[in-house]
Amino acid sequence: MSWPYPDFPFAGDGPPPDGADVRLAALVAQRLSIDWTTRRQQITVTAQNGVVILAGVVTDAETRRAAGELAWDVSGVFDVCNALRLRSGWRRGR
């Protein structure tokens, strides 16, 4: 277990998040929040070394695909890891 220095702002086990990755994750999250197919979904966005990681639960496969494509459209994205899961038991018309 790592022990951070008292004035070190990041207390996680890995390296501190890069400013560019934080900005990239924010841009992707903003893009997902304004698109009508993804804005009401439970999607968490993180980035590491230009790779965007999408995690959470979405209603259908089309929404999962759209989220991945929207992430790719953001400038600066090197790769997308689409780890979104489909909500089980969800049916149209409910």
Coordinates of N, CA and C in Angstrom, one line a residue:
M1 N 0.9 -1.2 0.0 CA 0.0 0.0 0.0 C 0.9 1.2 0.0
S2 N 0.6 2.2 -0.9 CA 1.4 3.4 -1.0 C 1.0 4.4 0.1
W3 N 2.0 5.2 0.5 CA 1.7 6.2 1.6 C 2.1 7.5 1.0
P4 N 1.1 8.4 0.7 CA 1.4 9.6 0.0 C 2.0 10.6 1.0
Y5 N 2.8 11.5 0.4 CA 3.4 12.6 1.2 C 2.2 13.5 1.6
P6 N 2.4 14.2 2.8 CA 1.3 15.0 3.3 C 0.8 16.1 2.3
D7 N 1.7 16.7 1.5 CA 1.2 17.7 0.6 C 0.9 17.2 -0.8
F8 N 0.9 15.9 -1.0 CA 0.6 15.2 -2.2 C -0.9 15.1 -2.3
P9 N -1.6 15.7 -3.4 CA -3.0 15.8 -3.4 C -3.7 14.5 -3.8
F10 N -3.0 13.5 -4.3 CA -3.6 12.3 -4.8 C -3.2 11.2 -3.8
A11 N -4.2 10.5 -3.3 CA -4.0 9.4 -2.3 C -4.3 8.0 -2.8
G12 N -4.5 7.9 -4.1 CA -4.8 6.6 -4.7 C -3.5 5.7 -4.8
D13 N -3.7 4.5 -5.3 CA -2.6 3.5 -5.4 C -1.8 3.8 -6.7
G14 N -2.4 4.4 -7.7 CA -1.7 4.6 -8.9 C -1.2 6.0 -9.0
P15 N -0.7 6.4 -10.2 CA -0.2 7.8 -10.4 C -1.4 8.8 -10.4
P16 N -1.1 10.0 -10.1 CA -2.2 11.0 -10.1 C -2.7 11.2 -11.6
P17 N -4.0 11.5 -11.7 CA -4.6 11.6 -13.0 C -3.9 12.8 -13.7
D18 N -3.6 12.6 -15.0 CA -3.0 13.7 -15.8 C -4.1 14.7 -16.1
G19 N -3.7 16.0 -16.1 CA -4.6 17.1 -16.4 C -5.3 16.9 -17.8
A20 N -4.6 16.4 -18.8 CA -5.2 16.2 -20.1 C -6.2 15.1 -20.0
D21 N -6.0 14.1 -19.2 CA -7.0 13.0 -19.1 C -8.2 13.5 -18.4
V22 N -8.1 14.3 -17.4 CA -9.2 14.9 -16.7 C -10.1 15.7 -17.6
R23 N -9.4 16.5 -18.4 CA -10.1 17.4 -19.4 C -10.8 16.5 -20.5
L24 N -10.1 15.5 -20.9 CA -10.7 14.6 -22.0 C -11.9 13.9 -21.4
A25 N -11.8 13.4 -20.2 CA -13.0 12.7 -19.6 C -14.2 13.7 -19.5
A26 N -13.9 14.9 -19.1 CA -14.9 15.9 -18.9 C -15.6 16.3 -20.3
L27 N -14.8 16.4 -21.3 CA -15.3 16.6 -22.7 C -16.2 15.5 -23.2
V28 N -15.8 14.3 -22.9 CA -16.6 13.1 -23.3 C -17.9 13.1 -22.5
A29 N -17.8 13.3 -21.2 CA -19.0 13.3 -20.4 C -20.0 14.4 -20.8
Q30 N -19.4 15.5 -21.1 CA -20.3 16.6 -21.6 C -21.0 16.2 -22.9
R31 N -20.2 15.6 -23.8 CA -20.8 15.2 -25.1 C -21.9 14.1 -24.9
L32 N -21.7 13.2 -24.0 CA -22.7 12.2 -23.7 C -23.9 12.8 -23.0
S33 N -23.7 13.8 -22.2 CA -24.9 14.4 -21.5 C -25.8 15.3 -22.4
I34 N -25.3 15.7 -23.5 CA -26.1 16.6 -24.4 C -26.8 15.8 -25.5
D35 N -26.3 14.6 -25.8 CA -26.9 13.8 -26.9 C -28.2 13.1 -26.4
W36 N -29.2 13.1 -27.2 CA -30.5 12.6 -26.7 C -30.5 11.1 -26.5
T37 N -29.6 10.3 -27.1 CA -29.6 8.9 -26.9 C -28.9 8.5 -25.6
T38 N -28.0 9.3 -25.1 CA -27.2 8.9 -23.9 C -27.4 9.8 -22.7
R39 N -28.1 10.9 -22.8 CA -28.1 11.8 -21.7 C -28.8 11.3 -20.4
R40 N -29.7 10.4 -20.5 CA -30.4 9.9 -19.3 C -29.9 8.5 -18.9
Q41 N -28.7 8.1 -19.3 CA -28.1 6.8 -19.0 C -27.1 7.0 -17.8
Q42 N -26.8 5.8 -17.2 CA -25.9 5.8 -16.0 C -24.5 5.4 -16.6
I43 N -23.8 6.5 -17.1 CA -22.5 6.3 -17.7 C -21.4 7.0 -16.9
T44 N -20.4 6.3 -16.5 CA -19.2 6.9 -15.9 C -18.1 7.0 -16.9
V45 N -17.5 8.2 -17.0 CA -16.4 8.4 -18.0 C -15.1 8.6 -17.2
T46 N -14.1 7.9 -17.6 CA -12.7 8.1 -17.1 C -11.8 8.1 -18.2
A47 N -10.6 8.6 -18.1 CA -9.6 8.6 -19.1 C -8.2 8.3 -18.5
Q48 N -7.4 7.6 -19.3 CA -6.1 7.3 -18.9 C -5.2 7.2 -20.1
N49 N -4.2 8.1 -20.2 CA -3.3 8.2 -21.3 C -4.0 8.3 -22.6
G50 N -5.1 9.1 -22.7 CA -5.9 9.3 -23.9 C -6.9 8.2 -24.2
V51 N -6.9 7.2 -23.4 CA -7.9 6.1 -23.6 C -9.1 6.4 -22.7
V52 N -10.3 6.5 -23.3 CA -11.5 6.8 -22.6 C -12.2 5.5 -22.2
I53 N -12.6 5.4 -20.9 CA -13.2 4.2 -20.4 C -14.7 4.6 -20.1
L54 N -15.6 3.9 -20.7 CA -17.0 4.1 -20.4 C -17.5 2.9 -19.6
A55 N -18.1 3.2 -18.4 CA -18.6 2.1 -17.6 C -20.0 2.5 -17.1
G56 N -20.8 1.6 -16.7 CA -22.1 1.8 -16.2 C -23.1 0.9 -16.9
V57 N -24.4 1.4 -16.8 CA -25.5 0.6 -17.3 C -26.3 1.4 -18.3
V58 N -26.7 0.8 -19.4 CA -27.5 1.5 -20.4 C -28.7 0.6 -20.7
T59 N -29.7 1.2 -21.4 CA -30.9 0.5 -21.6 C -30.9 -0.5 -22.8
D60 N -30.1 -0.2 -23.8 CA -30.1 -1.1 -24.9 C -28.7 -1.1 -25.7
A61 N -28.6 -2.0 -26.6 CA -27.3 -2.1 -27.4 C -27.1 -0.9 -28.3
E62 N -28.1 -0.3 -28.8 CA -28.0 0.9 -29.6 C -27.4 2.0 -28.8
T63 N -27.9 2.2 -27.6 CA -27.3 3.3 -26.7 C -25.9 3.0 -26.4
R64 N -25.5 1.8 -26.2 CA -24.1 1.4 -25.9 C -23.3 1.7 -27.1
R65 N -23.7 1.4 -28.3 CA -23.0 1.7 -29.5 C -22.8 3.2 -29.7
A66 N -23.9 3.9 -29.5 CA -23.9 5.4 -29.7 C -22.9 6.0 -28.7
A67 N -22.9 5.6 -27.5 CA -22.0 6.2 -26.5 C -20.5 6.0 -26.9
G68 N -20.2 4.8 -27.4 CA -18.8 4.6 -27.9 C -18.5 5.5 -29.1
E69 N -19.4 5.6 -30.0 CA -19.2 6.5 -31.2 C -19.1 8.0 -30.8
L70 N -19.9 8.4 -29.8 CA -19.8 9.8 -29.4 C -18.4 10.0 -28.7
A71 N -18.0 9.1 -27.9 CA -16.7 9.2 -27.3 C -15.5 9.3 -28.3
W72 N -15.6 8.5 -29.4 CA -14.6 8.6 -30.4 C -14.6 9.9 -31.1
D73 N -15.7 10.6 -31.2 CA -15.8 11.9 -31.9 C -15.2 13.0 -31.2
V74 N -14.8 12.8 -29.9 CA -14.2 13.9 -29.2 C -12.7 14.0 -29.5
S75 N -12.2 15.2 -29.9 CA -10.8 15.4 -30.2 C -9.9 15.1 -29.1
G76 N -8.8 14.3 -29.4 CA -7.9 13.9 -28.4 C -8.0 12.5 -27.9
V77 N -9.1 11.8 -28.3 CA -9.3 10.5 -27.8 C -8.5 9.5 -28.6
F78 N -7.6 8.8 -28.0 CA -6.7 7.8 -28.6 C -7.4 6.5 -28.8
D79 N -8.2 6.0 -27.8 CA -8.9 4.8 -27.9 C -10.1 4.8 -27.0
V80 N -11.1 4.0 -27.2 CA -12.3 3.9 -26.3 C -12.4 2.5 -25.8
C81 N -12.6 2.3 -24.5 CA -12.9 1.0 -23.9 C -14.3 1.1 -23.5
N82 N -15.2 0.5 -24.2 CA -16.6 0.5 -24.0 C -17.0 -0.7 -23.1
A83 N -17.0 -0.4 -21.7 CA -17.4 -1.4 -20.8 C -18.8 -1.3 -20.3
L84 N -19.6 -0.6 -21.1 CA -21.0 -0.4 -20.7 C -21.8 -1.7 -20.7
R85 N -22.6 -1.9 -19.7 CA -23.4 -3.2 -19.6 C -24.9 -2.8 -19.9
L86 N -25.6 -3.8 -20.4 CA -27.0 -3.6 -20.7 C -27.8 -3.9 -19.5
R87 N -28.8 -3.1 -19.2 CA -29.7 -3.3 -18.1 C -30.5 -4.5 -18.3
S88 N -30.4 -5.4 -17.3 CA -31.2 -6.7 -17.5 C -32.6 -6.5 -17.1
G89 N -33.5 -7.2 -17.8 CA -34.9 -7.1 -17.5 C -35.6 -5.9 -18.1
W90 N -34.9 -5.0 -18.8 CA -35.5 -3.8 -19.4 C -36.2 -4.2 -20.7
R91 N -37.4 -3.7 -20.8 CA -38.2 -4.0 -22.0 C -38.8 -2.7 -22.5
R92 N -38.9 -2.6 -23.8 CA -39.5 -1.4 -24.4 C -41.0 -1.3 -24.0
G93 N -41.5 -0.1 -23.9 CA -42.9 0.0 -23.5 C -43.2 0.0 -22.1
R94 N -42.2 -0.1 -21.2 CA -42.5 -0.1 -19.8 C -42.4 1.3 -19.3

